[in-house]
CSV table of N, CA and C in Angstrom, one decimal:
chain,number,residue,atom,x,y,z
A,199,MET,N,-15.9,-5.2,36.9
A,199,MET,CA,-14.8,-4.5,36.7
A,199,MET,C,-14.2,-4.9,35.2
A,200,PRO,N,-13.8,-4.2,34.3
A,200,PRO,CA,-13.2,-4.6,33.0
A,200,PRO,C,-11.9,-5.3,33.2
A,201,ASP,N,-11.7,-6.3,32.3
A,201,ASP,CA,-10.3,-6.9,32.2
A,201,ASP,C,-9.4,-6.0,31.5
A,202,LYS,N,-8.1,-6.0,31.9
A,202,LYS,CA,-7.1,-5.4,31.2
A,202,LYS,C,-6.6,-6.2,30.1
A,203,LEU,N,-6.5,-5.7,28.9
A,203,LEU,CA,-6.0,-6.4,27.8
A,203,LEU,C,-4.5,-6.2,27.6
A,204,LEU,N,-4.1,-4.8,27.9
A,204,LEU,CA,-2.7,-4.4,27.6
A,204,LEU,C,-2.3,-3.5,28.8
A,205,GLU,N,-1.1,-3.8,29.3
A,205,GLU,CA,-0.5,-2.9,30.4
A,205,GLU,C,0.9,-2.6,29.7
A,206,VAL,N,1.1,-1.3,29.7
A,206,VAL,CA,2.4,-0.8,29.4
A,206,VAL,C,3.0,0.0,30.6
A,207,LYS,N,4.1,-0.4,31.0
A,207,LYS,CA,4.5,0.1,32.3
A,207,LYS,C,6.0,0.6,32.1
A,208,HIS,N,6.3,1.9,32.2
A,208,HIS,CA,7.4,2.6,32.2
A,208,HIS,C,8.4,2.2,31.0
A,209,LEU,N,7.7,2.1,29.8
A,209,LEU,CA,8.3,1.6,28.6
A,209,LEU,C,9.4,2.7,28.1
A,210,LYS,N,10.5,2.1,27.7
A,210,LYS,CA,11.6,2.9,27.2
A,210,LYS,C,12.3,2.2,26.1
A,211,LYS,N,12.7,3.0,25.1
A,211,LYS,CA,13.4,2.5,23.9
A,211,LYS,C,14.4,3.6,23.5
A,212,TYR,N,15.6,3.0,23.3
A,212,TYR,CA,16.8,3.9,23.1
A,212,TYR,C,17.4,3.5,21.6
A,213,PHE,N,17.9,4.5,20.9
A,213,PHE,CA,18.7,4.2,19.7
A,213,PHE,C,20.0,4.9,19.8
A,214,ASN,N,21.1,4.3,19.5
A,214,ASN,CA,22.3,4.9,19.4
A,214,ASN,C,22.5,5.7,18.0
A,215,THR,N,22.8,7.0,18.1
A,215,THR,CA,23.0,7.6,16.8
A,215,THR,C,24.4,8.3,16.9
A,216,LYS,N,24.8,8.9,15.8
A,216,LYS,CA,26.1,9.6,15.7
A,216,LYS,C,26.1,10.8,16.7
A,217,ASN,N,24.9,11.3,17.2
A,217,ASN,CA,25.0,12.5,18.0
A,217,ASN,C,24.7,12.0,19.4
A,218,GLY,N,24.7,10.7,19.7
A,218,GLY,CA,24.5,10.2,21.0
A,218,GLY,C,23.3,9.4,21.2
A,219,LEU,N,22.8,9.1,22.4
A,219,LEU,CA,21.6,8.2,22.7
A,219,LEU,C,20.4,9.0,22.5
A,220,LEU,N,19.5,8.4,21.5
A,220,LEU,CA,18.1,9.0,21.3
A,220,LEU,C,17.1,8.2,22.1
A,221,HIS,N,16.4,9.0,23.0
A,221,HIS,CA,15.2,8.4,23.7
A,221,HIS,C,14.1,8.4,22.8
A,222,ALA,N,13.7,7.3,22.1
A,222,ALA,CA,12.7,7.3,21.1
A,222,ALA,C,11.4,7.1,21.9
A,223,VAL,N,11.4,6.4,23.0
A,223,VAL,CA,10.2,6.2,23.9
A,223,VAL,C,10.8,6.4,25.3
A,224,ASP,N,10.3,7.3,26.0
A,224,ASP,CA,10.9,7.6,27.3
A,224,ASP,C,9.8,7.6,28.5
A,225,ASP,N,9.7,6.4,29.2
A,225,ASP,CA,8.9,6.2,30.4
A,225,ASP,C,7.4,6.4,30.1
A,226,VAL,N,6.9,5.6,29.1
A,226,VAL,CA,5.5,5.6,28.7
A,226,VAL,C,4.7,4.6,29.5
A,227,SER,N,3.6,4.8,30.0
A,227,SER,CA,2.8,4.0,30.7
A,227,SER,C,1.3,4.2,30.3
A,228,PHE,N,0.6,3.1,30.1
A,228,PHE,CA,-0.8,3.2,29.9
A,228,PHE,C,-1.5,1.8,29.9
A,229,ASP,N,-2.8,1.7,30.0
A,229,ASP,CA,-3.6,0.5,30.1
A,229,ASP,C,-4.6,0.6,29.1
A,230,ILE,N,-4.9,-0.6,28.5
A,230,ILE,CA,-6.2,-0.7,27.7
A,230,ILE,C,-7.0,-1.8,28.2
A,231,GLU,N,-8.3,-1.6,28.3
A,231,GLU,CA,-9.2,-2.6,28.8
A,231,GLU,C,-9.7,-3.3,27.6
A,232,LYS,N,-10.1,-4.6,27.9
A,232,LYS,CA,-10.8,-5.4,26.7
A,232,LYS,C,-11.9,-4.7,26.2
A,233,GLY,N,-12.1,-4.5,24.9
A,233,GLY,CA,-13.2,-3.9,24.2
A,233,GLY,C,-13.1,-2.3,24.1
A,234,GLU,N,-12.1,-1.8,24.7
A,234,GLU,CA,-11.8,-0.3,24.7
A,234,GLU,C,-11.3,0.0,23.3
A,235,LEU,N,-11.7,1.1,22.7
A,235,LEU,CA,-11.2,1.7,21.5
A,235,LEU,C,-10.2,2.7,21.8
A,236,VAL,N,-9.0,2.6,21.3
A,236,VAL,CA,-7.8,3.5,21.6
A,236,VAL,C,-7.2,4.1,20.5
A,237,VAL,N,-6.8,5.3,20.5
A,237,VAL,CA,-6.2,6.1,19.4
A,237,VAL,C,-4.8,6.6,20.0
A,238,ILE,N,-3.8,6.2,19.3
A,238,ILE,CA,-2.5,6.8,19.6
A,238,ILE,C,-2.2,7.9,18.7
A,239,LEU,N,-1.9,9.1,19.2
A,239,LEU,CA,-1.6,10.2,18.3
A,239,LEU,C,-0.6,11.1,19.0
A,240,GLY,N,0.1,11.8,18.1
A,240,GLY,CA,1.2,12.7,18.7
A,240,GLY,C,2.0,13.3,17.5
A,241,ALA,N,2.9,14.2,17.8
A,241,ALA,CA,3.7,14.8,16.8
A,241,ALA,C,4.6,13.8,16.1
A,242,SER,N,5.1,14.2,14.9
A,242,SER,CA,6.0,13.4,14.2
A,242,SER,C,7.2,13.2,15.0
A,243,GLY,N,7.7,12.0,15.3
A,243,GLY,CA,8.9,11.8,16.0
A,243,GLY,C,8.6,11.5,17.5
A,244,ALA,N,7.3,11.5,17.9
A,244,ALA,CA,7.0,11.3,19.3
A,244,ALA,C,7.1,9.9,19.8
A,245,GLY,N,7.3,8.9,18.9
A,245,GLY,CA,7.5,7.6,19.3
A,245,GLY,C,6.3,6.6,19.2
A,246,LYS,N,5.4,7.1,18.4
A,246,LYS,CA,4.1,6.3,18.2
A,246,LYS,C,4.4,5.0,17.4
A,247,SER,N,5.1,5.1,16.4
A,247,SER,CA,5.5,3.8,15.6
A,247,SER,C,6.4,3.0,16.4
A,248,THR,N,7.2,3.5,17.1
A,248,THR,CA,8.1,2.7,18.0
A,248,THR,C,7.3,1.9,19.0
A,249,VAL,N,6.4,2.6,19.7
A,249,VAL,CA,5.5,1.9,20.5
A,249,VAL,C,4.7,0.8,19.9
A,250,LEU,N,4.1,1.0,18.8
A,250,LEU,CA,3.3,0.0,18.0
A,250,LEU,C,4.2,-1.2,17.6
A,251,ASN,N,5.4,-0.9,17.1
A,251,ASN,CA,6.3,-1.9,16.8
A,251,ASN,C,6.7,-2.8,18.0
A,252,ILE,N,6.8,-2.3,19.2
A,252,ILE,CA,7.1,-3.1,20.3
A,252,ILE,C,5.8,-3.8,20.7
A,253,LEU,N,4.6,-3.2,20.6
A,253,LEU,CA,3.4,-4.0,20.9
A,253,LEU,C,3.2,-5.0,20.0
A,254,GLY,N,3.5,-4.8,18.8
A,254,GLY,CA,3.4,-5.9,17.7
A,254,GLY,C,4.5,-7.0,17.7
A,255,GLY,N,5.5,-6.9,18.5
A,255,GLY,CA,6.5,-7.8,18.7
A,255,GLY,C,7.5,-7.7,17.5
A,256,MET,N,7.7,-6.6,16.9
A,256,MET,CA,8.6,-6.5,15.8
A,256,MET,C,9.9,-5.8,16.4
A,257,ASP,N,9.7,-5.2,17.4
A,257,ASP,CA,10.9,-4.5,18.1
A,257,ASP,C,10.8,-4.9,19.5
A,258,THR,N,11.9,-4.6,20.3
A,258,THR,CA,11.9,-4.9,21.7
A,258,THR,C,12.2,-3.6,22.4
A,259,ASN,N,11.6,-3.6,23.6
A,259,ASN,CA,12.0,-2.4,24.5
A,259,ASN,C,13.3,-2.6,25.3
A,260,ASP,N,13.7,-1.5,25.8
A,260,ASP,CA,15.1,-1.5,26.5
A,260,ASP,C,14.8,-1.5,28.0
A,261,GLU,N,13.6,-1.0,28.4
A,261,GLU,CA,13.3,-1.0,29.8
A,261,GLU,C,11.7,-1.0,29.9
A,262,GLY,N,11.3,-1.4,31.0
A,262,GLY,CA,9.8,-1.4,31.3
A,262,GLY,C,9.1,-2.8,31.0
A,263,ARG,N,7.8,-2.8,31.0
A,263,ARG,CA,7.1,-4.1,30.7
A,263,ARG,C,6.0,-3.8,29.8
A,264,VAL,N,5.7,-4.9,29.0
A,264,VAL,CA,4.5,-4.9,28.1
A,264,VAL,C,3.7,-6.1,28.4
A,265,ILE,N,2.6,-6.0,29.0
A,265,ILE,CA,1.9,-7.2,29.4
A,265,ILE,C,0.6,-7.2,28.5
A,266,ILE,N,0.5,-8.2,27.7
A,266,ILE,CA,-0.7,-8.3,26.9
A,266,ILE,C,-1.4,-9.6,27.2
A,267,ASP,N,-2.7,-9.4,27.6
A,267,ASP,CA,-3.5,-10.5,28.0
A,267,ASP,C,-2.8,-11.4,29.0
A,268,GLY,N,-2.2,-10.7,30.1
A,268,GLY,CA,-1.5,-11.4,31.2
A,268,GLY,C,-0.1,-12.0,30.9
A,269,LYS,N,0.3,-11.8,29.7
A,269,LYS,CA,1.7,-12.2,29.3
A,269,LYS,C,2.6,-11.2,29.1
A,270,ASP,N,3.8,-11.2,29.6
A,270,ASP,CA,4.8,-10.1,29.5
A,270,ASP,C,5.7,-10.4,28.4
A,271,ILE,N,5.3,-9.8,27.2
A,271,ILE,CA,6.1,-10.0,26.0
A,271,ILE,C,7.4,-9.4,26.0
A,272,SER,N,7.7,-8.5,26.9
A,272,SER,CA,9.0,-7.8,27.0
A,272,SER,C,10.1,-8.8,27.6
A,273,GLU,N,9.6,-9.9,28.0
A,273,GLU,CA,10.5,-11.0,28.4
A,273,GLU,C,10.6,-12.1,27.4
A,274,TYR,N,10.0,-11.9,26.3
A,274,TYR,CA,10.0,-13.1,25.2
A,274,TYR,C,11.3,-13.1,24.6
A,275,THR,N,11.7,-14.4,24.3
A,275,THR,CA,12.9,-14.6,23.4
A,275,THR,C,12.4,-14.3,21.9
A,276,ALA,N,13.4,-14.3,21.0
A,276,ALA,CA,13.1,-14.0,19.6
A,276,ALA,C,12.2,-15.0,19.1
A,277,LYS,N,12.4,-16.3,19.4
A,277,LYS,CA,11.5,-17.3,19.0
A,277,LYS,C,10.0,-17.1,19.5
A,278,GLU,N,10.0,-16.7,20.7
A,278,GLU,CA,8.6,-16.5,21.3
A,278,GLU,C,7.9,-15.3,20.7
A,279,LEU,N,8.6,-14.3,20.3
A,279,LEU,CA,8.1,-13.1,19.6
A,279,LEU,C,7.6,-13.5,18.3
A,280,THR,N,8.3,-14.5,17.6
A,280,THR,CA,7.9,-14.9,16.2
A,280,THR,C,6.6,-15.6,16.3
A,281,THR,N,6.5,-16.5,17.4
A,281,THR,CA,5.2,-17.2,17.6
A,281,THR,C,4.1,-16.2,17.9
A,282,TYR,N,4.4,-15.3,18.8
A,282,TYR,CA,3.4,-14.3,19.1
A,282,TYR,C,2.9,-13.5,17.9
A,283,ARG,N,3.8,-13.1,17.0
A,283,ARG,CA,3.5,-12.4,15.8
A,283,ARG,C,2.6,-13.2,14.9
A,284,ARG,N,3.0,-14.4,14.9
A,284,ARG,CA,2.2,-15.4,14.0
A,284,ARG,C,0.9,-15.7,14.5
A,285,GLU,N,0.7,-16.0,15.8
A,285,GLU,CA,-0.5,-16.5,16.2
A,285,GLU,C,-1.4,-15.5,17.0
A,286,ASP,N,-0.8,-14.4,17.6
A,286,ASP,CA,-1.6,-13.6,18.5
A,286,ASP,C,-1.9,-12.2,18.0
A,287,VAL,N,-1.3,-11.6,17.1
A,287,VAL,CA,-1.4,-10.2,16.7
A,287,VAL,C,-1.5,-10.0,15.2
A,288,GLY,N,-2.2,-9.0,14.8
A,288,GLY,CA,-2.3,-8.6,13.5
A,288,GLY,C,-1.7,-7.2,13.3
A,289,PHE,N,-1.1,-7.0,12.1
A,289,PHE,CA,-0.4,-5.7,12.0
A,289,PHE,C,-0.6,-5.2,10.6
A,290,VAL,N,-1.0,-4.0,10.4
A,290,VAL,CA,-1.1,-3.4,9.1
A,290,VAL,C,-0.1,-2.4,9.1
A,291,PHE,N,0.9,-2.5,8.1
A,291,PHE,CA,2.0,-1.6,8.0
A,291,PHE,C,1.6,-0.3,7.3
A,292,GLN,N,2.2,0.8,7.8
A,292,GLN,CA,2.0,2.0,7.2
A,292,GLN,C,2.5,2.1,5.8
A,293,PHE,N,3.6,1.6,5.5
A,293,PHE,CA,4.2,1.5,4.2
A,293,PHE,C,4.2,0.0,3.8
A,294,TYR,N,3.7,-0.3,2.7
A,294,TYR,CA,3.7,-1.7,2.2
A,294,TYR,C,3.9,-1.7,0.7
A,295,ASN,N,4.2,-2.8,0.3
A,295,ASN,CA,4.4,-2.9,-1.2
A,295,ASN,C,3.4,-4.1,-1.7
A,296,LEU,N,2.6,-3.7,-2.5
A,296,LEU,CA,1.6,-4.7,-3.2
A,296,LEU,C,2.3,-5.4,-4.3
A,297,VAL,N,1.9,-6.7,-4.5
A,297,VAL,CA,2.3,-7.4,-5.7
A,297,VAL,C,1.2,-7.2,-6.8
A,298,SER,N,1.7,-6.6,-7.9
A,298,SER,CA,0.7,-6.0,-8.9
A,298,SER,C,-0.2,-7.1,-9.6
A,299,ASN,N,0.4,-8.3,-9.7
A,299,ASN,CA,-0.4,-9.3,-10.4
A,299,ASN,C,-1.3,-10.1,-9.5
A,300,LEU,N,-1.4,-9.8,-8.2
A,300,LEU,CA,-2.1,-10.4,-7.2
A,300,LEU,C,-3.5,-9.6,-6.9
A,301,THR,N,-4.6,-10.2,-6.5
A,301,THR,CA,-5.7,-9.5,-6.1
A,301,THR,C,-5.5,-8.8,-4.8
A,302,ALA,N,-6.4,-7.9,-4.3
A,302,ALA,CA,-6.3,-7.2,-3.0
A,302,ALA,C,-6.3,-8.3,-2.0
A,303,ARG,N,-7.2,-9.3,-2.0
A,303,ARG,CA,-7.3,-10.4,-1.1
A,303,ARG,C,-6.0,-11.2,-1.0
A,304,GLU,N,-5.4,-11.5,-2.1
A,304,GLU,CA,-4.2,-12.2,-2.2
A,304,GLU,C,-3.0,-11.5,-1.6
A,305,ASN,N,-2.9,-10.2,-1.8
A,305,ASN,CA,-2.0,-9.3,-1.2
A,305,ASN,C,-2.1,-9.2,0.3
A,306,VAL,N,-3.2,-9.3,0.8
A,306,VAL,CA,-3.5,-9.2,2.3
A,306,VAL,C,-3.0,-10.6,2.9
A,307,GLU,N,-3.4,-11.7,2.2
A,307,GLU,CA,-3.1,-13.0,2.7
A,307,GLU,C,-1.5,-13.2,2.7
């Protein structure tokens, strides 16, 4: 039986806007097994980036659980999330700014 790497259970994220409460992620659940290749796709505004920001520890969920390799990061403090981002997860940003006088390798570092 494969091991679960990631469990997302009833994930919710809200944003307050001038028009009221926006449900950016509304009751999303899925599992990813170790070694499994996964693609997240959907229409613009569907919440894909919000989910990835939560999985990457750059944002927090309002409800639900995010269990990565047996650890519930939805319960982490800000300090624990910083350690998680630094030691456990890699993130390639959709929009980034390169420093022109650095090599590609130096920009990635």
